[in-house]
PDB file of C-alpha atoms and ligand atoms in Angstrom:
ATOM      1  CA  UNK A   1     -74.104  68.479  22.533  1.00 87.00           C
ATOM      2  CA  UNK A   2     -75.442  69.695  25.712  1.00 92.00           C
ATOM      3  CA  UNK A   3     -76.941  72.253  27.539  1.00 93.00           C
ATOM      4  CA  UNK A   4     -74.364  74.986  29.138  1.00 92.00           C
ATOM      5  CA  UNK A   5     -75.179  77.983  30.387  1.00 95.00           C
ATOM      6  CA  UNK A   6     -78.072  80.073  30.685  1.00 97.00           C
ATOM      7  CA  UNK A   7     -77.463  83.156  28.242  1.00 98.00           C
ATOM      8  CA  UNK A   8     -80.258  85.361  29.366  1.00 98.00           C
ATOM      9  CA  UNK A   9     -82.817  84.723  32.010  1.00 98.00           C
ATOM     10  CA  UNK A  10     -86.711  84.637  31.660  1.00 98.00           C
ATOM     11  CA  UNK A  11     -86.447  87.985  33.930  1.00 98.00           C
ATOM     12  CA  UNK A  12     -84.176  89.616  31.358  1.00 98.00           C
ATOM     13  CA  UNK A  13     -86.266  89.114  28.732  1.00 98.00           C
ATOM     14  CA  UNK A  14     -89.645  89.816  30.167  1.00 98.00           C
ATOM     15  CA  UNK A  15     -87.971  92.993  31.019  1.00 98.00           C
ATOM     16  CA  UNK A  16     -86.168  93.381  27.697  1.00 98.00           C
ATOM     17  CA  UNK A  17     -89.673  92.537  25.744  1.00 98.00           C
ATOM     18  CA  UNK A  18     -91.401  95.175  28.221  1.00 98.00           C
ATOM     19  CA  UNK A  19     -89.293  97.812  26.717  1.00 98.00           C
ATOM     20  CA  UNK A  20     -89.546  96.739  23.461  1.00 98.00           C
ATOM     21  CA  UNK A  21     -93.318  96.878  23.315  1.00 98.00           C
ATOM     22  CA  UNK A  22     -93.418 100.331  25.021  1.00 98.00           C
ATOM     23  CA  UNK A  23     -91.009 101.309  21.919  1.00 98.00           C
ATOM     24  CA  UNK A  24     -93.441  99.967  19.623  1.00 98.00           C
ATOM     25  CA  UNK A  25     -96.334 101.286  20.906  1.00 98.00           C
ATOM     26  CA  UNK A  26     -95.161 104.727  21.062  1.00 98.00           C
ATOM     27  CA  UNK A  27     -93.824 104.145  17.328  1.00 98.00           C
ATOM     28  CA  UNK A  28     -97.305 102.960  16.041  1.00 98.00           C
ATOM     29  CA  UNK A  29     -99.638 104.917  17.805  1.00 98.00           C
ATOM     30  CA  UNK A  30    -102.391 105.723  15.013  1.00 97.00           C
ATOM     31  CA  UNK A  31    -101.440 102.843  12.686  1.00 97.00           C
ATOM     32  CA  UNK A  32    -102.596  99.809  11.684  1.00 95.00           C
ATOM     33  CA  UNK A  33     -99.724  97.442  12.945  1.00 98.00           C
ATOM     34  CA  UNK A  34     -99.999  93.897  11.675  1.00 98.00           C
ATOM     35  CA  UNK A  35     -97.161  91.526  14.023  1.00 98.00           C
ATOM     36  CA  UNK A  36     -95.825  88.560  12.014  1.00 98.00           C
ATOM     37  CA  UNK A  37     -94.005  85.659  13.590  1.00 97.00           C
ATOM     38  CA  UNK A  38     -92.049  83.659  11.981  1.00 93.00           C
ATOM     39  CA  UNK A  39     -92.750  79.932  12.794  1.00 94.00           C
ATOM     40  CA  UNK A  40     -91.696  77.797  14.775  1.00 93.00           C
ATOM     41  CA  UNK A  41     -89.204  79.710  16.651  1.00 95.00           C
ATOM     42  CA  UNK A  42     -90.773  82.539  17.569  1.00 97.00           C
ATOM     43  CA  UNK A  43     -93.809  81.927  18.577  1.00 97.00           C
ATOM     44  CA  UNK A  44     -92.551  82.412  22.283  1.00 98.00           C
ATOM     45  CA  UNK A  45     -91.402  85.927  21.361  1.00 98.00           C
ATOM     46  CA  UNK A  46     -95.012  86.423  19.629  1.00 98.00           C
ATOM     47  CA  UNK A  47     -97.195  85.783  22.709  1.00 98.00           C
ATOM     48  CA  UNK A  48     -94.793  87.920  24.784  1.00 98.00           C
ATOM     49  CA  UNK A  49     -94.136  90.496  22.994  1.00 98.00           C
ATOM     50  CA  UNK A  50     -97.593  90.755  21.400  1.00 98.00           C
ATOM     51  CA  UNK A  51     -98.917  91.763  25.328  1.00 98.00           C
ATOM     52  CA  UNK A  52     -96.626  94.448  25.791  1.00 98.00           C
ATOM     53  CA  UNK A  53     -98.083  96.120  22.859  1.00 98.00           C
ATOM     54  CA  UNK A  54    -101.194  98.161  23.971  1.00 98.00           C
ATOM     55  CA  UNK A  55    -102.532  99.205  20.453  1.00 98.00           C
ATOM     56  CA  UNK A  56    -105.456  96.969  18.942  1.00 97.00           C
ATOM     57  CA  UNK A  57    -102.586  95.020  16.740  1.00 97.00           C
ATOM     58  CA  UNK A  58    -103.813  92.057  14.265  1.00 98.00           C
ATOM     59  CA  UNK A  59    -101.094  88.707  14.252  1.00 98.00           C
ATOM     60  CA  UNK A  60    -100.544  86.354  11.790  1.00 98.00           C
ATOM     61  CA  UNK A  61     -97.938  83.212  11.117  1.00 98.00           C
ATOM     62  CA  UNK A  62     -95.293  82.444   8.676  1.00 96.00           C
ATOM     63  CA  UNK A  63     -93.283  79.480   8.764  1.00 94.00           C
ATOM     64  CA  UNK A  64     -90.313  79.345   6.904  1.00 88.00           C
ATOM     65  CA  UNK A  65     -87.231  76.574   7.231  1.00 79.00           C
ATOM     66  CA  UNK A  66     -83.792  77.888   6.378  1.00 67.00           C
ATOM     67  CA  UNK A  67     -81.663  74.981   8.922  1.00 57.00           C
ATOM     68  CA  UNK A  68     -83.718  71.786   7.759  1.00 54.00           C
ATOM     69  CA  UNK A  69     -82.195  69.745  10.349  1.00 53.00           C
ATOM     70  CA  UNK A  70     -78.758  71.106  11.252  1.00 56.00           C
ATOM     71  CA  UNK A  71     -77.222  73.954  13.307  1.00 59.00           C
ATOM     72  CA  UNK A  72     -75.815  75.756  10.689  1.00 62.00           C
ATOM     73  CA  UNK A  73     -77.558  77.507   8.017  1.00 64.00           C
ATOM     74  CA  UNK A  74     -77.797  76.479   4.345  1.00 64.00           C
ATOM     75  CA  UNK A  75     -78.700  79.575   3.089  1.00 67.00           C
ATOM     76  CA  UNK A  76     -81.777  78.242   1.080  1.00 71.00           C
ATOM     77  CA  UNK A  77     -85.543  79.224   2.179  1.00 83.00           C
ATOM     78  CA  UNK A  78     -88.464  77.527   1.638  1.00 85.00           C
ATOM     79  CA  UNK A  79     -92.082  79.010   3.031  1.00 90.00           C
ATOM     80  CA  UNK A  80     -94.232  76.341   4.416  1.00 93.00           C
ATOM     81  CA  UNK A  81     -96.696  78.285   5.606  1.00 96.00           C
ATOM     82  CA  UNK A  82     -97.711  81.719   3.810  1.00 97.00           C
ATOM     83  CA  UNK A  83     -99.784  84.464   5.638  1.00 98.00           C
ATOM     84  CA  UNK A  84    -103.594  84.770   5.884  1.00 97.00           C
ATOM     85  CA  UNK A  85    -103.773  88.641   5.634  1.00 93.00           C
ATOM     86  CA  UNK A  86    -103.117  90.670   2.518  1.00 95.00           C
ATOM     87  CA  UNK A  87    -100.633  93.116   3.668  1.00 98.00           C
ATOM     88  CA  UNK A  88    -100.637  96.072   0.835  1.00 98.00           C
ATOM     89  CA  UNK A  89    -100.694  99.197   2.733  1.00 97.00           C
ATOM     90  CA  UNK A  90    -100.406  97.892   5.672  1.00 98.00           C
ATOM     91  CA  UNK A  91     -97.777  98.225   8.529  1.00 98.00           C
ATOM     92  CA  UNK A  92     -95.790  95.212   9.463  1.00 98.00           C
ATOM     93  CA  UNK A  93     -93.193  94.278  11.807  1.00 98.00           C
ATOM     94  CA  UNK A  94     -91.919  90.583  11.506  1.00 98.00           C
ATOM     95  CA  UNK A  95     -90.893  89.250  14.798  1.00 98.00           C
ATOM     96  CA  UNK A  96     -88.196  87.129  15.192  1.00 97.00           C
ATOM     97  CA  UNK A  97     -86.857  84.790  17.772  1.00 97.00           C
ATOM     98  CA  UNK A  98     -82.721  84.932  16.061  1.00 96.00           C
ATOM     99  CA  UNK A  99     -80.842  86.572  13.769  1.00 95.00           C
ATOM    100  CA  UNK A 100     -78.062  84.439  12.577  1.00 92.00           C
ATOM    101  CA  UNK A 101     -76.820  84.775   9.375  1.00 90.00           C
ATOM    102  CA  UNK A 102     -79.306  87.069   8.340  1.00 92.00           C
ATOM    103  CA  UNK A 103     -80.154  84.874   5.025  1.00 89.00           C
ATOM    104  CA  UNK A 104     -83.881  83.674   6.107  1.00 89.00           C
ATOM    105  CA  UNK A 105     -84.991  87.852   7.011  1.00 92.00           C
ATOM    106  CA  UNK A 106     -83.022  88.931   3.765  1.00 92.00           C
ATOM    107  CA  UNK A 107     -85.272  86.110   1.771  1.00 90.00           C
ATOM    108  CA  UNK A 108     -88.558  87.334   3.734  1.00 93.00           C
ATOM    109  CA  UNK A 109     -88.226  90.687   3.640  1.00 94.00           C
ATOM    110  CA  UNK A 110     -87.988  90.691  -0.251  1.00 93.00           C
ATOM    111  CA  UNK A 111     -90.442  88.246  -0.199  1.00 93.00           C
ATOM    112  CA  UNK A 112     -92.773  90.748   1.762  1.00 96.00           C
ATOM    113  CA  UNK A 113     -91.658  94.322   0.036  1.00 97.00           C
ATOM    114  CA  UNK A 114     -92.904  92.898  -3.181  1.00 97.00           C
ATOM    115  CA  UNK A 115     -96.456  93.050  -1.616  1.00 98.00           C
ATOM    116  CA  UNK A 116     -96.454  96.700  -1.131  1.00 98.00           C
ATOM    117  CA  UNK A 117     -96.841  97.250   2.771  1.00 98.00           C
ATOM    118  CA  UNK A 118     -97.003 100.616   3.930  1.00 98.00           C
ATOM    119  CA  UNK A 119     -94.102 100.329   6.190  1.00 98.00           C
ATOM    120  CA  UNK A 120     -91.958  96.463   6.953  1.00 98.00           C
ATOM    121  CA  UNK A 121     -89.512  96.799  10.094  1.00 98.00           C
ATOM    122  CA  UNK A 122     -88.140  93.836  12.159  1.00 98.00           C
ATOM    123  CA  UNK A 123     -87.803  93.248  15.667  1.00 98.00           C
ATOM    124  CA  UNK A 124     -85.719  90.372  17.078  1.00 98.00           C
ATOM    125  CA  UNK A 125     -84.649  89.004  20.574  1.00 98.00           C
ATOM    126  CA  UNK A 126     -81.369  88.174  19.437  1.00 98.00           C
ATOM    127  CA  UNK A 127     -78.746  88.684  17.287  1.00 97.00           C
ATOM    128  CA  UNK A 128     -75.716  87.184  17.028  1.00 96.00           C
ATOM    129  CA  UNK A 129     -73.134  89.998  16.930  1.00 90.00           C
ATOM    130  CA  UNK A 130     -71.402  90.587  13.704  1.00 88.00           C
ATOM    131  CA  UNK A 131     -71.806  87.667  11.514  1.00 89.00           C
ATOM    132  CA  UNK A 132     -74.608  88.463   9.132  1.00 89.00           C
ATOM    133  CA  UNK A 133     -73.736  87.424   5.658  1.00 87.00           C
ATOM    134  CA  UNK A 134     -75.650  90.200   4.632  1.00 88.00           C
ATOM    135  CA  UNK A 135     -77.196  93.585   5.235  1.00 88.00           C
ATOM    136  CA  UNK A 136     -79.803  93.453   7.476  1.00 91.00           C
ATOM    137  CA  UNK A 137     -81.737  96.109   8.545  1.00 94.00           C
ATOM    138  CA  UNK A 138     -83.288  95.532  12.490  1.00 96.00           C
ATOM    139  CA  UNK A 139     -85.254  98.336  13.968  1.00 98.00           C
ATOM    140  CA  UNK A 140     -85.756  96.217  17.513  1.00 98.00           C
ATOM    141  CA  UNK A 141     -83.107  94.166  19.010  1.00 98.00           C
ATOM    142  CA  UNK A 142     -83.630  92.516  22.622  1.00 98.00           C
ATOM    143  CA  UNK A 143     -80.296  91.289  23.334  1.00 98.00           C
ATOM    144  CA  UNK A 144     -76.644  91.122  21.409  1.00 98.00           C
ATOM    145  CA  UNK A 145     -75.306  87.945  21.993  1.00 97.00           C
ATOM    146  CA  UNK A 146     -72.069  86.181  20.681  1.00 96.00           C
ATOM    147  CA  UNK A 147     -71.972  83.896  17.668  1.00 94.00           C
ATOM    148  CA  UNK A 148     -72.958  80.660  19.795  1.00 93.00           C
ATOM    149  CA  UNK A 149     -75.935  77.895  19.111  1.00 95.00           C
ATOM    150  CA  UNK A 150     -78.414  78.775  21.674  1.00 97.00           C
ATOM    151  CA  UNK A 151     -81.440  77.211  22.470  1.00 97.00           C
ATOM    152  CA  UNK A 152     -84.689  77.832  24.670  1.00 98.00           C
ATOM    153  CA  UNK A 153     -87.553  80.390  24.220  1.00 98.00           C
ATOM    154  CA  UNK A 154     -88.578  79.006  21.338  1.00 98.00           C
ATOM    155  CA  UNK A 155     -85.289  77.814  19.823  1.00 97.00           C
ATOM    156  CA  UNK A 156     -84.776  74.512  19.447  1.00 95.00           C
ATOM    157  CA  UNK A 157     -81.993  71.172  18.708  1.00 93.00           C
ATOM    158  CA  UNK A 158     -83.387  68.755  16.578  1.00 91.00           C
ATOM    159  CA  UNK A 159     -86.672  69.877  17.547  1.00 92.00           C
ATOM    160  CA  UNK A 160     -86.296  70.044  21.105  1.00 94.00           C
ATOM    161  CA  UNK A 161     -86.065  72.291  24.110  1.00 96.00           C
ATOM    162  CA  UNK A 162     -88.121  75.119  23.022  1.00 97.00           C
ATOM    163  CA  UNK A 163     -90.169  75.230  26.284  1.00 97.00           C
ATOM    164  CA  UNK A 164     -87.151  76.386  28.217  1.00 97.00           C
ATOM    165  CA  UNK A 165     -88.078  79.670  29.804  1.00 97.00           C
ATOM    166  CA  UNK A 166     -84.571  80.864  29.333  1.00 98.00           C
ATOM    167  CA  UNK A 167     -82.126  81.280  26.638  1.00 98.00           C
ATOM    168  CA  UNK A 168     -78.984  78.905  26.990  1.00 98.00           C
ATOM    169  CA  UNK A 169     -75.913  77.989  25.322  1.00 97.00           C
ATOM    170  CA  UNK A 170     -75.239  74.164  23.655  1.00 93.00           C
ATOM    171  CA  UNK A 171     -71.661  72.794  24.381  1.00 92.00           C
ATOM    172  CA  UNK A 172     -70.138  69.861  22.890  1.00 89.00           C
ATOM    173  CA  UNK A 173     -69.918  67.108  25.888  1.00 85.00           C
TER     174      UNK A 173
HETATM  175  P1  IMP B 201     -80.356  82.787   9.719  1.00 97.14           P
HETATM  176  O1  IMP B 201     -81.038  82.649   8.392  1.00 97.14           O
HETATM  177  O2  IMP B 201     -78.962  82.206   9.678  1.00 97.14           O
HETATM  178  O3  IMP B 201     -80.355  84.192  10.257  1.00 97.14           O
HETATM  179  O4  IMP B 201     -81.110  81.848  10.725  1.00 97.14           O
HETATM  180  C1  IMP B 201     -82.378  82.160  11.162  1.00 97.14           C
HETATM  181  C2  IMP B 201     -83.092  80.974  11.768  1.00 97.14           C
HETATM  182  O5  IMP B 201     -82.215  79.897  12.110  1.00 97.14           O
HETATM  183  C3  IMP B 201     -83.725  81.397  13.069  1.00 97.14           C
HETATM  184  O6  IMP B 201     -85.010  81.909  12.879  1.00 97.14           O
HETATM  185  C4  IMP B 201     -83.700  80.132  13.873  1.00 97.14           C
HETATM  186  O7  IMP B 201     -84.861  79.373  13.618  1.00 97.14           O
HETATM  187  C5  IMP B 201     -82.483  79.394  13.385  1.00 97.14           C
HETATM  188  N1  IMP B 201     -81.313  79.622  14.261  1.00 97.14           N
HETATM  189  C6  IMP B 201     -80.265  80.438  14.048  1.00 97.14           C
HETATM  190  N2  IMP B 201     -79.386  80.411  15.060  1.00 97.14           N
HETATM  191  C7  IMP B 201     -79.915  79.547  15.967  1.00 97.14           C
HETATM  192  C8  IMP B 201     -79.472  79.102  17.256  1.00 97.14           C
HETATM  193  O8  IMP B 201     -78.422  79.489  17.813  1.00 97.14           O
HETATM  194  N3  IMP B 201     -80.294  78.209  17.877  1.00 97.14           N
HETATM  195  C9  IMP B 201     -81.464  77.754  17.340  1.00 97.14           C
HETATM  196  N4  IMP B 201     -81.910  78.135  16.134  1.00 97.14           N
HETATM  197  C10 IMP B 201     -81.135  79.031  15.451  1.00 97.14           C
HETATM  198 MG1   MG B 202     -85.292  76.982  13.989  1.00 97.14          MG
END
């Protein structure tokens, strides 16, 4: 595979992300909002997003691998890395870099509700239109974008390519 072309551009989703975090904001004025990424992937998303927030937020990690080392999803999660925080009664918005088939935020989410939190919402930068395997509820979506592999901001091939600024589209060559 190679890379094709770019999807969205780092201006797009500065902008997009900008938007987002005024949404949030406004939404948890007065709350105590903990932001958790979900590792690797998003950790791009996390220090972006995270600054267009201006409310005194607290951040913490997950990792979780869902792809083990191919490009299309097994279906079975395993947590690597658990959080620091307790999170009972608390407010917390997992931030994701993708939204494929929906089975790794189904698995977390679950895995999160069972801890009591006051409130658990997602926000995403993409989502790949229409092919969730199942229900997913996502209060904050940066961009639609077709059913492709992408890679860049954070998403990677193999490991790879997750410093790209911008998110764009493998091909086979
Ligand atoms: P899901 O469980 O199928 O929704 O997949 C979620 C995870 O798979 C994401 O957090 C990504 O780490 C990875 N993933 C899904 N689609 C892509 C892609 O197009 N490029 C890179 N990673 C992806
Ligand atoms: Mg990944």
């Amino acid at each position: 595979m190679k890379i094709g072309s770019v999807l969205v551009t780092r201006e797009q989703i500065s902008t997009r992300l900008g938007e987002l975090g005024a949404e949030i904001t406004r939404d948890y004025e007065g709350k105590d909002l903990l932001l958790v990424a979900v590792l690797k992937g998003a950790f791009m998303v996390m220090a972006d997003l995270a600054r267009e927030i201006r409310l005194p937020v607290d951040i913490d990690f997950m990792a979780v691998s869902s792809y083990g080392h191919a490009t299309q999803t097994s279906g079975v999660v395993r947590i690597l890395k658990d959080l620091d925080t307790e999170i009972a009664g608390r407010h917390v918005l997992i931030v994701e870099d993708i939204i494929d088939s929906g089975l790794t935020l189904d698995y977390l989410r679950r895995n999160l509700e069972v801890r009591a939190p006051a409130s658990l919402e997602i926000a995403t930068l993409l989502l790949k239109s229409g092919i969730q395997r199942v229900p997913l509820e996502v209060r904050y979506v940066g961009f639609e974008i077709p059913p492709d592999f992408v890679i860049g901001y954070g998403l990677d091939l193999y490991g790879k390519m997750r410093n790209l600024p911008h998110v764009a589209v493998m091909v086979e060559d």
